[in-house]
Coordinates of C-alpha atoms in Angstrom, one line a residue:
M101 CA 72.5 191.1 107.9
L102 CA 73.1 187.3 107.7
G103 CA 71.3 185.3 105.1
V104 CA 70.7 181.6 105.5
D105 CA 69.5 178.8 103.3
G106 CA 68.1 175.9 105.4
L107 CA 69.7 173.1 103.3
N108 CA 73.1 174.9 103.1
L109 CA 73.0 175.4 106.9
A110 CA 72.2 171.7 107.5
L111 CA 75.0 170.7 105.1
A112 CA 77.5 173.0 106.8
I113 CA 76.6 171.4 110.2
A114 CA 76.8 167.9 108.7
D115 CA 80.2 168.7 107.3
S116 CA 81.4 170.1 110.6
G117 CA 82.8 166.7 111.7
I118 CA 79.9 165.2 113.7
I119 CA 79.5 162.4 111.2
D120 CA 83.3 161.6 111.1
T121 CA 83.3 161.6 114.9
A122 CA 80.4 159.0 114.8
V123 CA 82.3 156.8 112.2
N124 CA 85.5 156.9 114.2
D125 CA 83.6 156.0 117.3
L126 CA 82.1 153.0 115.6
I127 CA 85.5 151.9 114.2
A128 CA 87.1 152.4 117.6
R129 CA 84.7 150.0 119.3
S130 CA 87.1 147.3 120.5
Q131 CA 84.6 144.5 120.0
V132 CA 83.9 145.6 116.4
M133 CA 87.5 145.8 115.4
A134 CA 88.4 142.5 117.3
M135 CA 85.7 140.6 115.4
A136 CA 86.7 142.2 112.1
E137 CA 90.3 141.2 112.6
N138 CA 89.4 137.7 113.5
R139 CA 87.3 137.1 110.4
G140 CA 89.5 139.0 108.0
V141 CA 86.7 141.4 107.1
K142 CA 88.3 144.7 108.3
S143 CA 88.0 146.3 104.8
S144 CA 84.4 145.2 104.5
V145 CA 83.6 146.8 107.9
K146 CA 85.2 150.0 106.8
N147 CA 83.4 150.0 103.4
H148 CA 80.1 149.4 105.2
L149 CA 80.7 152.3 107.5
L150 CA 81.7 154.6 104.6
K151 CA 78.4 153.7 102.8
W152 CA 76.6 154.4 106.0
R153 CA 78.4 157.8 106.3
G154 CA 77.0 158.8 102.9
S155 CA 73.5 157.7 103.6
V156 CA 73.3 159.2 107.1
K157 CA 74.5 162.5 105.8
K158 CA 71.6 162.7 103.5
R159 CA 69.3 161.7 106.3
I160 CA 70.4 164.3 108.8
T161 CA 70.5 167.1 106.3
K162 CA 66.7 166.5 105.8
V163 CA 66.0 167.4 109.4
C164 CA 65.7 171.1 108.3
E165 CA 62.8 170.0 106.0
T166 CA 60.5 169.4 108.9
E167 CA 57.5 171.8 109.2
R168 CA 58.9 173.4 112.4
F169 CA 62.2 174.4 110.8
Q170 CA 60.7 175.4 107.5
Q171 CA 58.4 177.9 109.1
E172 CA 61.1 179.5 111.2
L173 CA 63.6 179.6 108.3
A174 CA 61.1 181.2 106.0
L175 CA 60.3 183.8 108.7
Y176 CA 64.0 184.5 109.3
Q177 CA 64.6 184.9 105.6
E178 CA 61.8 187.5 105.5
V179 CA 63.0 189.5 108.5
I180 CA 66.6 189.9 107.5
H181 CA 65.6 191.9 104.5
W182 CA 63.6 194.4 106.5
D183 CA 64.8 198.0 107.0
E184 CA 65.2 199.3 110.5
E185 CA 61.8 201.1 110.6
R186 CA 59.9 198.0 109.6
F187 CA 61.9 195.8 111.9
F188 CA 61.1 197.8 115.1
K189 CA 57.4 198.1 114.0
E190 CA 56.7 194.4 113.2
I191 CA 59.2 192.5 115.4
P192 CA 56.6 192.0 118.2
D193 CA 54.3 190.1 115.8
V194 CA 57.3 188.0 114.6
I195 CA 58.1 187.0 118.2
K196 CA 54.5 185.9 118.7
K197 CA 54.8 183.6 115.7
L198 CA 57.9 182.0 117.3
E199 CA 56.1 181.2 120.6
W200 CA 55.0 177.6 120.0
H201 CA 57.8 176.1 117.8
S202 CA 61.0 178.0 118.2
A203 CA 63.8 177.6 120.7
F204 CA 64.7 181.3 120.1
Y205 CA 61.3 182.6 121.5
L206 CA 62.4 183.3 125.1
Q207 CA 65.7 184.7 124.1
A208 CA 64.0 187.0 121.5
R209 CA 61.6 188.3 124.2
R210 CA 64.5 189.1 126.5
L211 CA 66.4 190.9 123.7
I212 CA 63.4 193.1 122.9
E213 CA 62.7 194.0 126.5
K214 CA 66.3 195.1 127.0
N215 CA 66.3 197.2 123.9
K216 CA 62.8 198.6 124.5
G217 CA 62.5 202.3 123.5
L218 CA 66.2 202.6 122.4
N219 CA 65.8 201.6 118.7
N220 CA 69.6 201.1 118.3
P221 CA 70.3 200.9 114.6
M222 CA 72.7 198.0 115.2
F223 CA 70.1 196.1 117.2
P224 CA 68.3 194.4 114.2
H225 CA 71.6 193.0 113.0
Y226 CA 72.5 191.7 116.4
F227 CA 69.0 190.3 116.9
C228 CA 69.2 188.4 113.6
D229 CA 72.7 187.2 114.4
Q230 CA 71.4 185.7 117.7
W231 CA 68.5 184.2 115.8
Y232 CA 70.8 182.6 113.3
Q233 CA 72.9 181.1 116.1
S234 CA 69.8 179.7 117.7
L235 CA 68.6 178.1 114.4
A236 CA 72.0 176.6 113.9
D237 CA 72.1 175.1 117.4
A238 CA 68.6 173.7 117.0
I239 CA 69.3 172.1 113.7
R240 CA 72.6 170.7 115.1
Q241 CA 70.8 169.2 118.0
A242 CA 68.2 167.6 115.8
Q243 CA 71.0 166.2 113.6
V244 CA 72.9 164.8 116.5
T245 CA 69.7 163.1 117.8
E246 CA 69.1 161.6 114.3
L247 CA 72.7 160.6 114.0
E248 CA 72.8 158.8 117.4
A249 CA 69.6 156.9 116.5
N250 CA 71.2 155.8 113.2
K251 CA 74.5 154.9 114.9
E252 CA 72.7 152.5 117.2
K253 CA 71.0 150.9 114.2
V254 CA 74.2 150.5 112.2
L255 CA 76.1 149.1 115.3
K256 CA 73.3 146.5 115.7
D257 CA 73.6 145.6 112.0
L258 CA 77.4 145.3 112.3
Y259 CA 77.1 142.8 115.2
Q260 CA 74.5 140.9 113.3
R261 CA 76.6 140.6 110.2
M262 CA 79.7 139.6 112.2
E263 CA 77.7 136.9 114.0
T264 CA 76.5 135.5 110.7
M265 CA 80.1 135.6 109.3
K266 CA 81.4 133.9 112.3
N267 CA 78.8 131.1 111.9
M268 CA 79.5 130.9 108.2
D269 CA 83.2 130.0 109.0
K270 CA 82.0 126.5 109.8
V271 CA 80.1 126.2 106.4
T272 CA 82.3 127.8 103.7
E273 CA 86.0 127.7 103.0
E274 CA 87.8 131.0 103.4
G275 CA 88.0 132.7 100.1
D276 CA 89.7 135.8 98.7
E277 CA 89.0 139.3 99.8
G278 CA 86.4 139.9 97.1
S279 CA 84.5 136.8 98.0
V280 CA 84.6 137.7 101.7
G281 CA 83.3 141.2 100.8
R282 CA 80.3 139.8 98.9
L283 CA 79.6 137.4 101.7
W284 CA 79.6 140.3 104.1
D285 CA 77.0 142.1 101.9
M286 CA 74.7 139.0 102.1
A287 CA 75.1 138.6 105.9
S288 CA 72.4 140.9 107.0
A289 CA 70.1 138.0 107.7
K290 CA 70.1 136.3 111.1
L291 CA 70.6 132.6 110.5
S292 CA 69.1 130.1 112.8
K293 CA 70.8 126.9 113.9
S294 CA 68.7 124.9 111.4
D295 CA 69.7 127.2 108.6
L296 CA 73.3 126.7 109.3
N297 CA 72.9 122.9 109.6
V298 CA 71.2 122.8 106.2
M299 CA 74.1 124.8 104.6
K300 CA 76.7 122.7 106.4
R301 CA 75.1 119.4 105.3
H302 CA 75.2 120.5 101.6
A303 CA 78.7 121.9 101.8
E304 CA 79.9 118.5 103.2
F305 CA 77.9 116.7 100.4
L306 CA 79.7 118.8 97.9
K307 CA 83.1 117.9 99.3
K308 CA 82.3 114.2 99.1
N309 CA 81.2 114.4 95.5
K310 CA 84.2 115.9 93.8
G311 CA 82.6 115.4 90.4
L312 CA 80.1 118.1 91.1
Q313 CA 82.8 120.5 92.2
E314 CA 84.8 119.9 89.0
I315 CA 81.7 120.6 86.9
S316 CA 81.0 123.9 88.7
E317 CA 84.6 125.0 88.3
K318 CA 84.5 124.3 84.6
L319 CA 81.3 126.3 84.3
G320 CA 82.9 129.2 86.2
R321 CA 85.9 129.3 83.8
M322 CA 83.9 129.4 80.6
A323 CA 82.9 133.1 81.1
S324 CA 86.6 134.1 81.0
Q325 CA 87.2 132.3 77.7
V326 CA 85.1 134.6 75.6
N327 CA 86.9 136.7 73.1
D328 CA 84.7 139.7 72.5
P329 CA 85.8 143.3 73.0
D330 CA 82.2 144.3 73.9
L331 CA 82.5 142.3 77.1
N332 CA 85.7 143.9 78.3
R333 CA 85.4 145.7 81.6
A334 CA 85.7 149.5 81.7
P335 CA 89.2 150.9 81.8
A336 CA 90.8 150.9 85.2
E337 CA 91.0 154.1 87.2
E338 CA 94.2 155.2 88.9
L339 CA 95.2 158.3 90.9
Q340 CA 97.2 160.9 89.1
M341 CA 98.3 164.4 89.8
V342 CA 96.4 166.9 87.6
E343 CA 96.4 170.7 87.4
E344 CA 93.1 172.5 87.9
K345 CA 92.0 176.1 88.0
S346 CA 91.5 177.2 91.6
D347 CA 90.4 180.4 93.3
E348 CA 92.5 179.4 96.3
A349 CA 95.8 179.6 94.4
T350 CA 97.4 183.1 94.3
D351 CA 99.2 183.1 91.0
D352 CA 97.4 186.0 89.4
I353 CA 95.0 188.8 90.2
V354 CA 92.0 188.5 87.9
G355 CA 89.6 191.0 89.4
I356 CA 87.8 192.4 92.5
H357 CA 84.9 190.9 94.4
E358 CA 83.1 191.2 97.8
S359 CA 84.3 188.9 100.5
D360 CA 85.6 188.7 104.1
D361 CA 89.2 187.6 103.4
L362 CA 91.5 190.1 105.3
N363 CA 94.6 188.8 103.5
K364 CA 93.3 190.0 100.1
L365 CA 91.8 193.3 101.3
L366 CA 92.0 196.4 99.1
P367 CA 93.9 199.2 100.8
N368 CA 91.1 201.7 100.6
E369 CA 88.9 199.4 102.8
T370 CA 91.2 200.1 105.8
L371 CA 90.3 203.8 105.7
F372 CA 87.2 202.9 107.7
L373 CA 89.4 201.9 110.6
A374 CA 91.1 205.3 110.6
Y375 CA 87.9 207.0 112.0
P376 CA 86.2 205.7 115.1
E377 CA 82.7 206.7 113.8
L378 CA 83.3 204.6 110.7
E379 CA 84.9 201.6 112.4
V380 CA 81.5 200.0 112.9
V381 CA 80.9 200.2 109.1
F382 CA 84.1 198.2 108.5
Y383 CA 83.0 195.4 110.9
K384 CA 79.5 195.4 109.5
H385 CA 80.9 194.9 106.0
L386 CA 83.2 192.2 107.4
V387 CA 80.3 190.3 108.9
D388 CA 78.2 190.7 105.7
K389 CA 81.2 189.6 103.6
R390 CA 81.0 192.8 101.7
L391 CA 84.7 194.0 102.0
M392 CA 86.3 194.6 98.6
N393 CA 88.9 191.8 98.0
Y394 CA 91.3 191.0 95.2
R395 CA 90.0 188.0 93.2
M396 CA 92.9 185.6 92.8
Q397 CA 93.2 182.6 90.4
G398 CA 95.8 180.1 89.6
K399 CA 96.4 176.4 89.1
S400 CA 96.6 173.8 91.9
R401 CA 97.8 170.2 91.7
T402 CA 95.5 167.7 93.1
L403 CA 95.1 163.9 93.2
R404 CA 92.3 162.7 91.0
K405 CA 91.0 159.4 89.6
I406 CA 91.9 159.2 85.9
R407 CA 90.6 156.5 83.5
A408 CA 93.6 154.8 82.1
Q409 CA 93.7 152.1 79.4
Q410 CA 95.3 148.9 80.3
P411 CA 98.5 147.9 78.5
D412 CA 98.1 145.8 75.4
N413 CA 100.3 143.0 76.8
K414 CA 98.0 142.6 79.8
Q415 CA 95.2 140.1 79.8
V416 CA 91.9 141.9 79.4
D417 CA 89.4 141.4 82.2
V418 CA 86.1 140.1 80.8
E419 CA 82.8 141.2 82.3
K420 CA 81.1 138.0 83.5
G421 CA 77.3 137.8 83.5
P422 CA 75.1 136.2 86.1
F423 CA 74.3 132.6 86.7
I424 CA 70.7 131.6 86.1
I425 CA 70.3 128.1 87.6
C426 CA 67.1 126.3 86.7
V427 CA 66.6 123.3 89.1
D428 CA 64.1 120.6 88.4
A429 CA 62.1 120.3 91.7
S430 CA 59.8 117.5 90.5
G431 CA 59.1 114.3 92.5
S432 CA 61.3 112.2 90.3
M433 CA 64.3 114.2 91.6
N434 CA 63.9 113.1 95.2
G435 CA 66.8 111.5 96.9
F436 CA 70.3 111.6 95.5
P437 CA 69.5 113.8 92.4
E438 CA 67.9 116.4 94.7
Q439 CA 71.0 116.5 96.9
C440 CA 73.2 116.9 93.8
A441 CA 71.1 119.7 92.4
K442 CA 71.2 121.7 95.6
A443 CA 74.9 121.1 96.1
M444 CA 75.6 122.2 92.5
A445 CA 73.6 125.4 93.0
Y446 CA 75.5 126.0 96.3
A447 CA 78.8 125.6 94.5
L448 CA 77.9 128.0 91.8
M449 CA 76.8 130.5 94.4
Q450 CA 80.3 130.4 95.9
I451 CA 81.8 130.9 92.4
A452 CA 79.5 133.9 91.8
L453 CA 80.7 135.4 95.1
A454 CA 84.3 135.0 94.2
E455 CA 83.8 136.5 90.7
D456 CA 81.4 139.3 91.7
R457 CA 78.6 137.8 89.6
D458 CA 74.9 137.6 90.4
C459 CA 73.3 134.2 91.0
Y460 CA 69.6 133.3 90.5
V461 CA 67.9 130.0 91.2
M462 CA 64.6 129.1 89.6
L463 CA 62.9 126.0 91.0
F464 CA 60.4 124.5 88.5
S465 CA 57.9 121.6 88.6
T466 CA 54.2 122.4 88.2
E467 CA 55.1 126.0 89.5
Q468 CA 58.1 128.3 89.6
I469 CA 59.9 129.7 92.6
T470 CA 62.8 132.2 92.2
Y471 CA 65.7 132.8 94.7
E472 CA 68.4 135.5 94.3
L473 CA 71.3 134.1 96.2
T474 CA 73.8 137.0 95.9
K475 CA 71.5 139.9 96.9
Q476 CA 71.2 141.5 100.3
D477 CA 69.8 138.8 102.6
G478 CA 71.1 136.3 100.1
L479 CA 72.1 133.8 102.8
R480 CA 68.5 133.6 103.9
E481 CA 67.5 133.0 100.3
A482 CA 70.1 130.2 100.0
S483 CA 68.8 128.6 103.2
D484 CA 65.2 128.7 102.0
F485 CA 66.2 127.1 98.7
L486 CA 68.2 124.3 100.3
S487 CA 65.3 123.5 102.6
Y488 CA 62.7 123.2 99.8
N489 CA 61.2 119.8 99.4
F490 CA 61.0 118.6 95.8
H491 CA 57.6 117.4 94.6
G492 CA 55.2 117.6 91.6
G493 CA 55.8 117.0 87.9
T494 CA 58.3 118.2 85.3
D495 CA 57.4 121.2 83.1
I496 CA 60.7 122.5 81.7
E497 CA 59.4 124.8 78.9
P498 CA 58.0 127.7 81.0
V499 CA 61.1 128.1 83.1
I500 CA 63.4 128.1 80.0
M501 CA 61.2 130.7 78.3
R502 CA 61.3 132.9 81.3
S503 CA 65.1 132.6 81.5
I504 CA 65.3 133.4 77.8
D505 CA 63.2 136.6 78.3
L506 CA 65.6 137.6 81.1
M507 CA 68.7 137.0 79.1
C508 CA 67.5 139.3 76.3
G509 CA 68.4 142.3 78.6
D510 CA 71.9 143.9 78.6
K511 CA 72.4 142.9 82.2
Y512 CA 72.6 139.2 81.1
K513 CA 75.4 139.6 78.5
N514 CA 77.9 136.7 78.9
A515 CA 75.5 135.0 81.3
D516 CA 75.3 131.3 82.0
L517 CA 72.0 129.4 82.0
V518 CA 72.4 126.1 83.9
V519 CA 69.5 123.6 83.9
I520 CA 69.8 120.8 86.5
S521 CA 67.3 118.0 85.8
D522 CA 66.8 114.4 85.1
F523 CA 65.6 115.6 81.6
I524 CA 62.8 113.0 81.5
A525 CA 60.7 115.4 79.3
P526 CA 59.8 115.8 75.6
K527 CA 61.9 117.7 73.0
Q528 CA 61.1 121.5 73.1
S529 CA 59.5 123.5 70.3
D530 CA 61.4 124.9 67.3
E531 CA 60.5 128.4 68.4
M532 CA 62.3 127.9 71.7
I533 CA 65.4 126.4 70.0
A534 CA 65.6 129.3 67.6
R535 CA 65.5 131.8 70.5
V536 CA 68.3 129.8 72.3
E537 CA 70.5 129.9 69.2
E538 CA 69.9 133.7 69.0
L539 CA 71.2 134.1 72.5
K540 CA 74.2 131.9 71.9
A541 CA 75.2 134.3 69.2
R542 CA 75.3 137.0 71.9
K543 CA 77.9 135.0 73.9
N544 CA 75.4 133.5 76.4
R545 CA 76.0 129.9 77.3
F546 CA 73.4 127.1 77.9
H547 CA 74.5 124.2 80.1
A548 CA 72.7 121.0 81.0
I549 CA 73.5 118.8 84.0
C550 CA 71.7 115.5 83.7
L551 CA 71.2 113.6 86.9
S552 CA 69.6 110.5 85.3
K553 CA 70.7 108.0 82.7
Y554 CA 67.2 108.2 81.2
G555 CA 67.5 111.8 80.1
N556 CA 66.0 112.7 76.6
P557 CA 69.0 113.2 74.2
E558 CA 66.9 115.3 71.8
L559 CA 66.0 117.7 74.6
M560 CA 69.7 118.1 75.8
A561 CA 70.9 118.6 72.2
M562 CA 69.9 122.3 72.3
F563 CA 72.5 123.0 75.1
D564 CA 76.1 124.1 74.5
H565 CA 77.5 121.8 77.1
T566 CA 76.0 118.7 78.7
W567 CA 77.3 116.9 81.8
A568 CA 75.9 113.6 83.1
Y569 CA 76.3 112.9 86.8
H570 CA 74.4 109.9 88.1
P571 CA 76.7 107.5 90.0
N572 CA 75.0 104.2 90.5
I573 CA 73.9 103.1 94.0
V574 CA 76.7 100.6 94.3
G575 CA 79.3 103.3 93.6
R576 CA 77.8 105.6 96.2
L577 CA 77.8 102.8 98.7
M578 CA 81.4 102.1 98.0
K579 CA 82.3 105.7 98.6
K580 CA 80.2 105.8 101.8
W581 CA 81.8 102.8 103.3

């Protein structure tokens, strides 16, 4: 009789093409593809749907784990191993157990009533076969229902991201494919008109103040100028033809096994077909996959990703760490310094997007607030940061100590710490300076952007690079007018 494992059955149904049909249906939606083409994010949409394909497959295969299916599958597994005598004796009790939760209940009752008193030896197998089909249909229907619900959710998410991307066209300059892809990942948040206005205002401020843009570009290039083999990215992967052992190839006969492959059937198995009274045995063995078959084995050539070292004459790609941007949010930064600090953080976020780097912002005054600008929902984080009003006093030591603690982890190799402040604060402790020097030896970089001509030189001396940006009021008025 047929055996069944609930998870394997669910996987078989999931692999039957229902998910691919759903993905193709989503891709074929004219509005989706039109919007994708307009924004140049066609590859991002497809990658998003491929990720959804993997996650929804896991979700729909779990429908068989519900109590309803688990009880029926367990009962089925028990019944298929009964002999004929026990089957005819106990099947009425089995049907009673199916009454409240199985779609097979009514069909099972009809089958028993038709066979009542006959006790056909082939009936148990036929009964279990019909039960199996009913289970498969019920699981398939539950999977389709779950799939449709998830399809509506992902379609809504796609439209939301595309709307956000369309609005961001007015805020950001169009970048390369990688930058657009990262922006797509961050676009799950619905941005209000005020959010977009805030971003647009700071983007325009950045364009007017070219000096800030130049500083951010120099900061971005420094991560590529490190000569350390430990920071090289993993070898590239490329598709190559490889030979692998395969049971599907027919090069050699390596043995005999039970199966249902009529092309590899042993000749003596066909003897059952020579006698009408034994023909049913042949078909029973065929259904149970118990026909004796030759086991074949050989080598097949398949495309496979192979790690390949890059040529020596090619420039090695360096793994760039995150940006940690510490922004002084004290009251002394109000006005032009606040605008500069926010615009600089916004510029570094754009560089992080283009270079596939993480970007964190820590606001510090009398308290600390952290924003992760390149995570999912990162555009919402960016909007919240740009809308924050600076106030309070300057307390630079706690935020630098926290940043140092973060940078001690492996994730922060080749990371850049950028402190944007007026640096009107005392020199830091020798302990902190020693920890900074230790991280510098690990290829981490410490940058200071001073937005005041009254910054403490002793405090800024612990940084690798220091930039001063504080145009006087007359200069700014000249630029404005």
